[in-house]
Short mmCIF file of C-alpha atoms in Angstrom, two decimals:
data_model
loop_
_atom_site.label_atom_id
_atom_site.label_comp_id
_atom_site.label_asym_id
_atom_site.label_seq_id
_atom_site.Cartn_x
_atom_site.Cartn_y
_atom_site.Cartn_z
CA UNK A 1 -182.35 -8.47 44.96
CA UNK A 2 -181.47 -12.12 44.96
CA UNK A 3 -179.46 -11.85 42.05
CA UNK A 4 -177.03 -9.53 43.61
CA UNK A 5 -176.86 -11.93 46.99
CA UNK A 6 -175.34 -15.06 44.19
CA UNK A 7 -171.97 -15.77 44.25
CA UNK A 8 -170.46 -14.76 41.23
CA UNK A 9 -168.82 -17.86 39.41
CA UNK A 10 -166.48 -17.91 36.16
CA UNK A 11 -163.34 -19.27 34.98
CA UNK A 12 -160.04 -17.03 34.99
CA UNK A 13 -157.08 -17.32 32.57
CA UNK A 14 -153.97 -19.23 34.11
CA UNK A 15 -151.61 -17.16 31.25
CA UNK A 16 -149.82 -15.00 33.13
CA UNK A 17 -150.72 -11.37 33.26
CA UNK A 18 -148.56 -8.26 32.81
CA UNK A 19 -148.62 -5.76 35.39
CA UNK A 20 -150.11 -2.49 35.01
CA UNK A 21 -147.37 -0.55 36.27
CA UNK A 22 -143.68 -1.93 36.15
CA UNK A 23 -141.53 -1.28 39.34
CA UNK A 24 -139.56 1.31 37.12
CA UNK A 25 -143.05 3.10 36.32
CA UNK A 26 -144.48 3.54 39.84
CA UNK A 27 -140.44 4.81 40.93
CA UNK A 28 -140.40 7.59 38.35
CA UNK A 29 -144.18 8.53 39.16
CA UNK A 30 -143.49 8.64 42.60
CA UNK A 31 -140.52 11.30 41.44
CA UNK A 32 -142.83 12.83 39.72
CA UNK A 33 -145.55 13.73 42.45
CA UNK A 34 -142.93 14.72 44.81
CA UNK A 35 -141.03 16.80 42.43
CA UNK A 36 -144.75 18.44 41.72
CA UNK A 37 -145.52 18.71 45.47
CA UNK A 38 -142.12 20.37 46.51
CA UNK A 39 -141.44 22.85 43.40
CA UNK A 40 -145.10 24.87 43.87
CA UNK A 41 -145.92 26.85 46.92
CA UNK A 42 -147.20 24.52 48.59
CA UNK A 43 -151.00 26.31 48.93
CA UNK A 44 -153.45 23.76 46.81
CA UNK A 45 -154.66 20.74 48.04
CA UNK A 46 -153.55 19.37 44.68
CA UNK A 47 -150.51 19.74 45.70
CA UNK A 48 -150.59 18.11 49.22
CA UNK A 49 -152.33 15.25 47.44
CA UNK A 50 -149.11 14.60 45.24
CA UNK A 51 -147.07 14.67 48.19
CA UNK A 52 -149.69 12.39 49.97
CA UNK A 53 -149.77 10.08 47.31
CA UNK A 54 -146.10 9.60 46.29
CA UNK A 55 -145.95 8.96 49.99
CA UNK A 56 -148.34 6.34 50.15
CA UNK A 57 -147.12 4.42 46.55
CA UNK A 58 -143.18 4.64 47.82
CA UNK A 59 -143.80 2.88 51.05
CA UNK A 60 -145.91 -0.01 49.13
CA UNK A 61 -142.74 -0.09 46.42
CA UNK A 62 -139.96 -2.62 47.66
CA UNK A 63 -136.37 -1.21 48.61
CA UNK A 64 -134.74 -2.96 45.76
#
């Protein structure tokens, strides 16, 4: 147990990292889901997650 109370310690990069997703990326996902959520019937849950999550990622995106 007291090895999962330590701190963990290392040494990170200082090269810069590229992002997982570029702004471009998470905008046409976002299309995407809500293109997904609003063509079906609107019934499954998997749907109302799309709609949920482009929701969610499209507020966090910036305006511009």
């Amino acid at each position: 147990m007291d090895d999962l109370s330590a701190p963990v310690v290392g040494t990170y990069s200082n090269t810069p990292r590229e992002p997982l997703i570029t702004l471009m990326e998470a905008r046409e996902a976002v299309r995407l889901l809500m293109h997904f959520a609003e063509v079906a019937d609107g019934d499954s849950e998997e749907e109302l997650d799309a709609f949920a999550l482009a929701t969610d990622i499209a507020g966090r995106l910036p305006s511009e």
